[in-house]
C-alpha positions as a LaTeX table, in Angstrom:
\begin{tabular}{lrrr}
\hline
Residue & $x$ (\AA) & $y$ (\AA) & $z$ (\AA) \\
\hline
Met1 & $-119.95$ & $-12.72$ & $-1.29$ \\
Thr2 & $-118.23$ & $-12.62$ & $-4.60$ \\
Leu3 & $-118.27$ & $-10.05$ & $-7.36$ \\
Arg4 & $-120.47$ & $-12.45$ & $-9.31$ \\
Ser5 & $-122.97$ & $-12.77$ & $-6.50$ \\
Ile6 & $-123.20$ & $-9.07$ & $-5.80$ \\
Ala7 & $-123.84$ & $-8.29$ & $-9.46$ \\
Pro8 & $-127.60$ & $-8.86$ & $-9.25$ \\
Ala9 & $-127.92$ & $-6.25$ & $-6.35$ \\
Leu10 & $-125.94$ & $-3.76$ & $-8.39$ \\
Leu11 & $-128.00$ & $-4.47$ & $-11.49$ \\
Val12 & $-131.15$ & $-3.87$ & $-9.44$ \\
Leu13 & $-129.64$ & $-0.60$ & $-8.47$ \\
Val14 & $-128.97$ & 0.27 & $-12.08$ \\
Leu15 & $-132.42$ & $-0.61$ & $-13.25$ \\
Ala16 & $-133.85$ & 1.60 & $-10.41$ \\
Ala17 & $-131.41$ & 4.43 & $-11.24$ \\
Ser18 & $-131.07$ & 4.36 & $-14.98$ \\
Ser19 & $-133.86$ & 2.45 & $-16.77$ \\
Cys20 & $-137.45$ & 3.22 & $-17.41$ \\
Thr21 & $-139.29$ & 0.56 & $-15.28$ \\
Arg22 & $-142.68$ & 2.10 & $-15.51$ \\
Ser23 & $-144.79$ & 2.91 & $-18.47$ \\
Ala24 & $-145.81$ & 6.49 & $-19.32$ \\
Ser25 & $-149.40$ & 5.61 & $-18.28$ \\
Glu26 & $-148.05$ & 4.51 & $-14.77$ \\
Asp27 & $-146.29$ & 7.78 & $-14.44$ \\
Thr28 & $-149.34$ & 9.83 & $-15.45$ \\
Thr29 & $-151.67$ & 10.99 & $-12.49$ \\
Thr30 & $-155.36$ & 10.47 & $-12.82$ \\
Thr31 & $-156.20$ & 13.06 & $-10.26$ \\
Thr32 & $-156.80$ & 16.76 & $-10.70$ \\
Glu33 & $-153.58$ & 17.75 & $-8.98$ \\
Ala34 & $-151.21$ & 19.88 & $-11.13$ \\
Val35 & $-148.23$ & 17.89 & $-12.54$ \\
Pro36 & $-145.03$ & 19.73 & $-12.15$ \\
Ala37 & $-143.41$ & 20.90 & $-15.41$ \\
Phe38 & $-140.44$ & 19.14 & $-16.87$ \\
Asp39 & $-137.28$ & 20.97 & $-15.77$ \\
Glu40 & $-134.29$ & 19.58 & $-17.76$ \\
Asp41 & $-131.72$ & 21.52 & $-15.61$ \\
Arg42 & $-133.27$ & 19.85 & $-12.59$ \\
Cys43 & $-133.12$ & 16.47 & $-14.16$ \\
Arg44 & $-129.50$ & 17.03 & $-15.02$ \\
Glu45 & $-128.75$ & 18.07 & $-11.43$ \\
Val46 & $-130.36$ & 14.78 & $-10.08$ \\
Ala47 & $-128.35$ & 12.74 & $-12.59$ \\
Val48 & $-125.11$ & 14.42 & $-11.67$ \\
Gly49 & $-125.80$ & 13.93 & $-7.99$ \\
Ile50 & $-126.60$ & 10.19 & $-8.47$ \\
Val51 & $-123.46$ & 9.51 & $-10.56$ \\
Asp52 & $-121.40$ & 11.44 & $-7.95$ \\
Thr53 & $-122.83$ & 9.36 & $-5.22$ \\
Met54 & $-122.03$ & 6.16 & $-7.20$ \\
Gln55 & $-118.43$ & 7.41 & $-7.95$ \\
Ser56 & $-117.86$ & 7.97 & $-4.27$ \\
Phe57 & $-118.88$ & 4.41 & $-3.67$ \\
Val58 & $-116.62$ & 2.90 & $-6.33$ \\
Asp59 & $-113.78$ & 5.06 & $-5.01$ \\
Arg60 & $-113.96$ & 3.15 & $-1.83$ \\
Tyr61 & $-112.73$ & 0.07 & $-3.51$ \\
Ala62 & $-109.80$ & 1.72 & $-5.43$ \\
Gly63 & $-107.11$ & $-0.92$ & $-5.29$ \\
Ala64 & $-109.16$ & $-3.28$ & $-3.13$ \\
Asp65 & $-108.10$ & $-6.91$ & $-2.76$ \\
Leu66 & $-110.56$ & $-9.21$ & $-4.31$ \\
Gly67 & $-110.07$ & $-11.79$ & $-1.64$ \\
Glu68 & $-111.02$ & $-9.32$ & 1.02 \\
Val69 & $-114.05$ & $-8.07$ & $-0.92$ \\
Ser70 & $-115.34$ & $-11.61$ & $-1.54$ \\
Ala71 & $-115.13$ & $-12.36$ & 2.19 \\
Ala72 & $-116.55$ & $-9.09$ & 3.53 \\
Gly73 & $-119.02$ & $-8.12$ & 0.71 \\
Phe74 & $-119.54$ & $-4.52$ & $-0.49$ \\
Glu75 & $-120.11$ & $-2.41$ & 2.70 \\
Gly76 & $-122.53$ & 0.31 & 2.12 \\
Ile77 & $-124.43$ & $-1.22$ & $-0.93$ \\
Asp78 & $-127.70$ & $-0.93$ & 0.74 \\
Glu79 & $-127.26$ & 2.77 & 1.68 \\
Leu80 & $-126.22$ & 3.48 & $-1.89$ \\
Glu81 & $-129.36$ & 1.90 & $-3.20$ \\
Ala82 & $-131.53$ & 3.90 & $-0.72$ \\
Glu83 & $-129.78$ & 7.15 & $-1.56$ \\
Val84 & $-130.37$ & 6.60 & $-5.24$ \\
Glu85 & $-134.02$ & 5.83 & $-4.69$ \\
Arg86 & $-134.48$ & 8.88 & $-2.52$ \\
Ala87 & $-133.03$ & 11.10 & $-5.32$ \\
Arg88 & $-135.21$ & 9.43 & $-7.92$ \\
Ser89 & $-138.42$ & 9.85 & $-5.86$ \\
Glu90 & $-137.74$ & 13.48 & $-5.06$ \\
Ala91 & $-136.98$ & 14.23 & $-8.70$ \\
Ala92 & $-140.20$ & 12.49 & $-9.81$ \\
Ala93 & $-142.08$ & 14.71 & $-7.37$ \\
Glu94 & $-140.58$ & 17.63 & $-9.08$ \\
Gly95 & $-141.58$ & 16.55 & $-12.74$ \\
Cys96 & $-138.40$ & 14.63 & $-13.44$ \\
Ile97 & $-139.96$ & 11.22 & $-13.88$ \\
Asp98 & $-137.88$ & 8.13 & $-14.85$ \\
Leu99 & $-138.87$ & 8.35 & $-18.43$ \\
Leu100 & $-137.26$ & 11.79 & $-18.69$ \\
Leu101 & $-134.39$ & 11.18 & $-16.21$ \\
Gln102 & $-133.22$ & 7.98 & $-17.99$ \\
Pro103 & $-131.50$ & 9.36 & $-21.02$ \\
Ile104 & $-129.70$ & 12.21 & $-19.05$ \\
Leu105 & $-128.58$ & 9.67 & $-16.38$ \\
Ala106 & $-127.35$ & 7.28 & $-19.04$ \\
Ala107 & $-125.08$ & 9.99 & $-20.48$ \\
Glu108 & $-123.80$ & 10.86 & $-17.03$ \\
Leu109 & $-122.98$ & 7.29 & $-16.25$ \\
Glu110 & $-120.32$ & 7.22 & $-18.92$ \\
Arg111 & $-118.06$ & 9.31 & $-16.66$ \\
Leu112 & $-117.93$ & 6.70 & $-13.91$ \\
Gln113 & $-114.39$ & 5.40 & $-13.47$ \\
Gly114 & $-113.00$ & 2.55 & $-11.40$ \\
Glu115 & $-109.48$ & 1.79 & $-10.35$ \\
Gly116 & $-108.32$ & $-1.84$ & $-10.17$ \\
Ala117 & $-110.14$ & $-5.06$ & $-10.93$ \\
Val118 & $-112.80$ & $-4.51$ & $-8.30$ \\
Gly119 & $-113.37$ & $-0.91$ & $-9.30$ \\
Arg120 & $-113.63$ & $-1.61$ & $-12.93$ \\
Gln121 & $-116.14$ & $-4.42$ & $-12.21$ \\
Leu122 & $-118.30$ & $-2.25$ & $-10.08$ \\
Val123 & $-118.37$ & 0.41 & $-12.80$ \\
Arg124 & $-119.42$ & $-2.25$ & $-15.34$ \\
Phe125 & $-122.21$ & $-3.46$ & $-13.04$ \\
Leu126 & $-123.44$ & 0.11 & $-12.20$ \\
Arg127 & $-123.60$ & 0.98 & $-15.90$ \\
Gly128 & $-125.31$ & $-2.23$ & $-16.86$ \\
Asp129 & $-122.49$ & $-3.07$ & $-19.20$ \\
Pro130 & $-122.14$ & $-6.67$ & $-20.43$ \\
Ser131 & $-119.83$ & $-8.83$ & $-18.41$ \\
Pro132 & $-116.64$ & $-10.17$ & $-20.03$ \\
Ala133 & $-118.37$ & $-13.54$ & $-20.35$ \\
Glu134 & $-121.04$ & $-11.88$ & $-22.62$ \\
Met135 & $-118.50$ & $-9.91$ & $-24.73$ \\
Pro136 & $-117.25$ & $-11.03$ & $-28.07$ \\
Ala137 & $-113.90$ & $-12.94$ & $-28.37$ \\
Val138 & $-110.95$ & $-10.89$ & $-29.43$ \\
Glu139 & $-107.29$ & $-11.50$ & $-30.25$ \\
Val140 & $-104.97$ & $-9.00$ & $-28.51$ \\
Thr141 & $-101.21$ & $-8.70$ & $-28.40$ \\
Val142 & $-99.89$ & $-7.06$ & $-25.31$ \\
Thr143 & $-96.77$ & $-5.00$ & $-25.84$ \\
Gly144 & $-94.60$ & $-3.19$ & $-23.41$ \\
Gly145 & $-96.44$ & $-0.45$ & $-21.34$ \\
Met146 & $-99.97$ & $-1.85$ & $-21.92$ \\
Asp147 & $-102.06$ & $-2.51$ & $-18.92$ \\
Leu148 & $-102.58$ & $-6.35$ & $-18.95$ \\
Ala149 & $-105.25$ & $-6.28$ & $-16.32$ \\
Ala150 & $-107.37$ & $-3.85$ & $-18.35$ \\
Val151 & $-106.84$ & $-6.04$ & $-21.41$ \\
Leu152 & $-107.94$ & $-9.09$ & $-19.54$ \\
Asp153 & $-111.08$ & $-7.23$ & $-18.36$ \\
Gly154 & $-111.97$ & $-6.47$ & $-21.91$ \\
Ala155 & $-111.46$ & $-9.86$ & $-23.32$ \\
Gly156 & $-114.69$ & $-11.80$ & $-23.86$ \\
Ser157 & $-115.03$ & $-15.55$ & $-23.74$ \\
Gly158 & $-112.77$ & $-17.44$ & $-26.03$ \\
Ser159 & $-110.29$ & $-14.58$ & $-26.53$ \\
Thr160 & $-106.66$ & $-15.09$ & $-27.12$ \\
Ile161 & $-104.11$ & $-12.72$ & $-25.34$ \\
Thr162 & $-100.62$ & $-12.99$ & $-26.72$ \\
Ile163 & $-97.94$ & $-11.42$ & $-24.53$ \\
Glu164 & $-94.75$ & $-10.18$ & $-26.25$ \\
Ala165 & $-91.30$ & $-10.80$ & $-24.97$ \\
Gly166 & $-90.14$ & $-8.71$ & $-21.96$ \\
Glu167 & $-91.36$ & $-8.06$ & $-18.43$ \\
His168 & $-94.95$ & $-6.86$ & $-17.90$ \\
Leu169 & $-95.54$ & $-5.39$ & $-14.65$ \\
Val170 & $-98.89$ & $-5.88$ & $-12.86$ \\
Asp171 & $-99.92$ & $-4.58$ & $-9.44$ \\
Glu172 & $-103.43$ & $-6.12$ & $-9.11$ \\
Leu173 & $-105.01$ & $-9.59$ & $-9.20$ \\
Leu174 & $-105.59$ & $-11.04$ & $-12.56$ \\
Val175 & $-108.99$ & $-12.85$ & $-12.32$ \\
Val176 & $-110.01$ & $-15.47$ & $-14.92$ \\
Asp177 & $-113.76$ & $-16.66$ & $-14.80$ \\
Arg178 & $-114.25$ & $-17.61$ & $-18.57$ \\
Pro179 & $-112.57$ & $-19.41$ & $-21.38$ \\
Leu180 & $-109.34$ & $-17.66$ & $-22.29$ \\
Thr181 & $-106.02$ & $-18.44$ & $-23.93$ \\
Ile182 & $-102.84$ & $-16.52$ & $-22.64$ \\
Arg183 & $-99.62$ & $-17.32$ & $-24.46$ \\
Gly184 & $-96.26$ & $-15.70$ & $-24.48$ \\
Thr185 & $-93.63$ & $-15.14$ & $-27.19$ \\
Gly186 & $-89.99$ & $-15.23$ & $-26.63$ \\
Thr187 & $-89.00$ & $-14.53$ & $-22.93$ \\
Ala188 & $-92.45$ & $-13.07$ & $-21.94$ \\
Ala189 & $-92.84$ & $-12.64$ & $-18.18$ \\
Ile190 & $-95.72$ & $-11.36$ & $-16.03$ \\
Val191 & $-94.25$ & $-9.77$ & $-12.96$ \\
Ser192 & $-96.86$ & $-9.25$ & $-10.30$ \\
Ser193 & $-96.82$ & $-7.49$ & $-6.96$ \\
Ala194 & $-100.44$ & $-8.14$ & $-6.23$ \\
Pro195 & $-101.24$ & $-9.32$ & $-2.68$ \\
Gly196 & $-102.94$ & $-12.71$ & $-2.42$ \\
Ala197 & $-102.18$ & $-14.04$ & $-5.79$ \\
Ala198 & $-100.95$ & $-13.01$ & $-9.17$ \\
Val199 & $-103.62$ & $-15.12$ & $-11.10$ \\
Leu200 & $-106.86$ & $-16.51$ & $-9.76$ \\
Leu201 & $-109.15$ & $-18.91$ & $-11.66$ \\
Ala202 & $-112.71$ & $-18.73$ & $-10.55$ \\
Asp203 & $-115.78$ & $-20.80$ & $-11.55$ \\
Gly204 & $-116.32$ & $-20.72$ & $-15.28$ \\
Ala205 & $-112.61$ & $-20.36$ & $-16.04$ \\
Ala206 & $-111.11$ & $-22.34$ & $-18.90$ \\
Leu207 & $-107.57$ & $-20.95$ & $-19.10$ \\
Ser208 & $-104.97$ & $-22.18$ & $-21.58$ \\
Leu209 & $-101.60$ & $-20.79$ & $-20.31$ \\
Ser210 & $-98.45$ & $-21.31$ & $-22.32$ \\
Asn211 & $-94.90$ & $-20.17$ & $-22.97$ \\
Val212 & $-94.76$ & $-17.44$ & $-20.21$ \\
Ala213 & $-93.08$ & $-16.87$ & $-16.79$ \\
Ile214 & $-95.26$ & $-15.75$ & $-13.93$ \\
Thr215 & $-93.33$ & $-14.26$ & $-11.08$ \\
His216 & $-94.62$ & $-12.67$ & $-7.90$ \\
Thr217 & $-92.25$ & $-9.90$ & $-6.51$ \\
Gly218 & $-92.28$ & $-7.79$ & $-3.33$ \\
Thr219 & $-93.16$ & $-8.69$ & 0.24 \\
Ser220 & $-97.06$ & $-9.05$ & 0.05 \\
Pro221 & $-97.98$ & $-12.63$ & 0.98 \\
Ala222 & $-99.27$ & $-14.41$ & $-2.10$ \\
Ser223 & $-99.36$ & $-17.57$ & $-4.03$ \\
Val224 & $-98.65$ & $-17.12$ & $-7.66$ \\
Ile225 & $-101.58$ & $-18.98$ & $-9.30$ \\
Val226 & $-104.64$ & $-20.02$ & $-7.34$ \\
Ala227 & $-107.12$ & $-22.32$ & $-9.06$ \\
Leu228 & $-110.41$ & $-22.36$ & $-7.22$ \\
Gly229 & $-112.71$ & $-23.45$ & $-10.04$ \\
Gly230 & $-112.87$ & $-24.12$ & $-13.67$ \\
Ser231 & $-110.03$ & $-25.68$ & $-15.62$ \\
Leu232 & $-106.44$ & $-24.73$ & $-16.13$ \\
Thr233 & $-103.98$ & $-26.10$ & $-18.83$ \\
Met234 & $-100.20$ & $-25.09$ & $-18.44$ \\
Glu235 & $-97.52$ & $-25.82$ & $-20.90$ \\
Gly236 & $-94.07$ & $-24.23$ & $-20.88$ \\
Val237 & $-94.89$ & $-22.04$ & $-17.88$ \\
Glu238 & $-92.51$ & $-21.01$ & $-15.11$ \\
Val239 & $-93.97$ & $-20.07$ & $-11.72$ \\
Ser240 & $-91.93$ & $-18.46$ & $-8.98$ \\
Gly241 & $-91.89$ & $-16.11$ & $-6.21$ \\
Gly242 & $-94.69$ & $-17.24$ & $-3.82$ \\
Val243 & $-94.53$ & $-15.35$ & $-0.49$ \\
Gln244 & $-95.62$ & $-16.91$ & 2.83 \\
Asp245 & $-97.51$ & $-14.90$ & 5.36 \\
Pro246 & $-95.30$ & $-14.61$ & 8.30 \\
Glu247 & $-98.17$ & $-14.27$ & 10.71 \\
Thr248 & $-100.55$ & $-17.00$ & 9.51 \\
Gly249 & $-98.24$ & $-19.23$ & 7.46 \\
Ala250 & $-100.62$ & $-19.15$ & 4.55 \\
Asp251 & $-99.80$ & $-18.40$ & 0.85 \\
Gly252 & $-96.34$ & $-18.80$ & $-0.57$ \\
His253 & $-97.17$ & $-21.53$ & $-3.11$ \\
Gly254 & $-96.30$ & $-21.55$ & $-6.81$ \\
Leu255 & $-99.57$ & $-23.20$ & $-7.80$ \\
Ala256 & $-102.31$ & $-23.72$ & $-5.33$ \\
Ile257 & $-105.19$ & $-25.96$ & $-6.39$ \\
Val258 & $-108.11$ & $-25.66$ & $-3.97$ \\
Ala259 & $-111.22$ & $-27.64$ & $-4.28$ \\
Ala260 & $-114.20$ & $-26.02$ & $-2.58$ \\
Asp261 & $-116.52$ & $-27.86$ & $-0.37$ \\
Ala262 & $-119.29$ & $-27.78$ & $-3.04$ \\
Gly263 & $-118.99$ & $-28.15$ & $-6.74$ \\
Ala264 & $-116.62$ & $-29.81$ & $-8.99$ \\
Pro265 & $-112.91$ & $-29.32$ & $-8.16$ \\
Pro266 & $-110.78$ & $-27.38$ & $-10.54$ \\
Ser267 & $-109.37$ & $-29.55$ & $-13.43$ \\
Val268 & $-105.65$ & $-28.91$ & $-13.91$ \\
Met269 & $-103.24$ & $-30.27$ & $-16.54$ \\
Val270 & $-99.56$ & $-29.23$ & $-16.30$ \\
Ser271 & $-96.82$ & $-30.14$ & $-18.67$ \\
Asp272 & $-93.34$ & $-28.98$ & $-19.37$ \\
Ser273 & $-93.64$ & $-26.34$ & $-16.70$ \\
Arg274 & $-91.35$ & $-25.30$ & $-13.77$ \\
Phe275 & $-92.18$ & $-24.23$ & $-10.25$ \\
Thr276 & $-89.24$ & $-22.81$ & $-8.47$ \\
Gly277 & $-88.24$ & $-20.53$ & $-5.74$ \\
Asn278 & $-91.55$ & $-20.43$ & $-3.77$ \\
Glu279 & $-91.26$ & $-19.92$ & $-0.06$ \\
Arg280 & $-93.69$ & $-22.80$ & 0.75 \\
Met281 & $-94.76$ & $-25.36$ & $-1.94$ \\
Gly282 & $-94.12$ & $-25.63$ & $-5.69$ \\
Val283 & $-97.44$ & $-27.16$ & $-6.17$ \\
Ala284 & $-99.99$ & $-27.50$ & $-3.28$ \\
Val285 & $-103.13$ & $-29.62$ & $-3.78$ \\
Phe286 & $-106.10$ & $-29.42$ & $-1.47$ \\
Gly287 & $-109.59$ & $-30.88$ & $-1.02$ \\
Asp288 & $-110.37$ & $-33.63$ & $-3.74$ \\
Ala289 & $-108.59$ & $-32.01$ & $-6.61$ \\
Ala290 & $-106.76$ & $-34.30$ & $-8.93$ \\
Pro291 & $-104.20$ & $-32.56$ & $-11.12$ \\
Asn292 & $-102.09$ & $-34.27$ & $-13.83$ \\
Ile293 & $-98.50$ & $-33.11$ & $-13.76$ \\
Val294 & $-96.36$ & $-34.41$ & $-16.49$ \\
Ala295 & $-92.65$ & $-33.76$ & $-17.59$ \\
Ser296 & $-92.31$ & $-30.74$ & $-15.41$ \\
Glu297 & $-89.95$ & $-29.53$ & $-12.60$ \\
Ala298 & $-90.48$ & $-28.52$ & $-8.94$ \\
Ser299 & $-87.25$ & $-27.15$ & $-7.51$ \\
Asp300 & $-85.78$ & $-25.01$ & $-4.82$ \\
Asn301 & $-89.21$ & $-24.45$ & $-2.99$ \\
Gly302 & $-89.08$ & $-24.01$ & 0.78 \\
Val303 & $-91.41$ & $-26.66$ & 2.16 \\
Cys304 & $-91.88$ & $-29.29$ & $-0.54$ \\
Gly305 & $-91.84$ & $-29.62$ & $-4.31$ \\
Ile306 & $-95.42$ & $-30.99$ & $-4.81$ \\
Cys307 & $-97.63$ & $-31.64$ & $-1.86$ \\
Phe308 & $-101.06$ & $-33.37$ & $-1.83$ \\
Phe309 & $-103.44$ & $-32.84$ & 1.15 \\
Asp310 & $-106.90$ & $-33.84$ & 2.19 \\
Glu311 & $-108.55$ & $-36.29$ & $-0.14$ \\
Ser312 & $-106.68$ & $-35.15$ & $-3.29$ \\
Gln313 & $-105.43$ & $-37.48$ & $-5.88$ \\
Gly314 & $-104.00$ & $-36.90$ & $-9.30$ \\
Arg315 & $-100.73$ & $-37.95$ & $-11.05$ \\
Val316 & $-97.10$ & $-36.82$ & $-11.15$ \\
Thr317 & $-95.08$ & $-38.47$ & $-13.80$ \\
Gly318 & $-91.79$ & $-37.84$ & $-15.47$ \\
Thr319 & $-91.07$ & $-34.84$ & $-13.32$ \\
Leu320 & $-87.83$ & $-33.57$ & $-11.78$ \\
Val321 & $-88.27$ & $-32.72$ & $-8.09$ \\
Thr322 & $-85.07$ & $-31.34$ & $-6.58$ \\
Gly323 & $-83.68$ & $-29.03$ & $-4.04$ \\
Asn324 & $-86.88$ & $-28.58$ & $-2.06$ \\
Gly325 & $-87.43$ & $-28.87$ & 1.76 \\
Leu326 & $-89.27$ & $-32.16$ & 0.82 \\
Gly327 & $-89.86$ & $-33.81$ & $-2.50$ \\
Ile328 & $-93.27$ & $-35.21$ & $-3.27$ \\
Val329 & $-95.56$ & $-35.43$ & $-0.16$ \\
Ala330 & $-98.95$ & $-37.00$ & 0.27 \\
Gly331 & $-100.65$ & $-36.23$ & 3.61 \\
Gly332 & $-103.93$ & $-36.97$ & 5.10 \\
Ala333 & $-106.10$ & $-39.30$ & 2.93 \\
Ala334 & $-104.39$ & $-38.03$ & $-0.27$ \\
Met335 & $-103.66$ & $-40.89$ & $-2.81$ \\
Pro336 & $-101.89$ & $-39.48$ & $-5.85$ \\
Ser337 & $-100.17$ & $-41.76$ & $-8.48$ \\
Ile338 & $-96.45$ & $-40.93$ & $-8.45$ \\
Trp339 & $-94.20$ & $-42.70$ & $-10.97$ \\
Glu340 & $-91.12$ & $-42.46$ & $-13.09$ \\
Asn341 & $-90.10$ & $-39.11$ & $-11.50$ \\
Thr342 & $-86.53$ & $-37.95$ & $-10.42$ \\
Val343 & $-86.56$ & $-37.05$ & $-6.83$ \\
\hline
\end{tabular}
């Protein structure tokens, strides 16, 4: 279960908690029973309780790893929805119907806070805020000390993020699921300690990445860039520091291109880029992916410079492959086109 797939469930929760889903006539009894008088203090108490419950749920995922959440889903989401519905029903019985509760709850929702990519997206869904794909395009320059992950979260489709020279430290996964341009100036470098990956491309991504170094640092197992869907264009990018999981042997690649069982494989074009110092593979290609790697370099990677597996294809041309455990490898039914390289 992914963040994108859980969104409808969370939006249903928001609609149940913070929107007027019934007309005034539906909320008006036709019997002779007395209707409880509206008590603004009671409505505020209910709203505060609902948001506190939501905040406790979001706090569970502070610093959560996106991969783990995607695999396991959001534990407790059903209980959260039931708790919010219970609070609403009790409030309505006391005269605080949805029509009256909604504006108070909307104001209280503004204090929801989420830590990390997962937490921030949960907050966005709970508030009913637009997703980044629905937000307007912006042009942002990231300077020293700015939170690159937060900038990425706030950049709508078609945005351009320019990273100034220097090291920019990131401790959480950067997820791209929409068209974006990320480009560096001078010696711009993204230095990530995030587990699993530094950058992840999901369905819907169309990332143009240029003139920047992306390095994974620390001991957490990770590949540096993982392309699961969408498209990736790299020019003038250096990728290093992939760390292999000592227990499973997974991760440790500079660029991992993974074609899922269903859907189109990620489209990847690489030029004038360098993959170096990764514990396993500089570039690892899986499934039926078919990247185009031109005029680049794969050097000093532990297992191989560029490896093709499964039924992958693609092309490697004009590329320097040196100092790796193995050079260019095609295993399984892989059939890449390899020519005019220096190995």
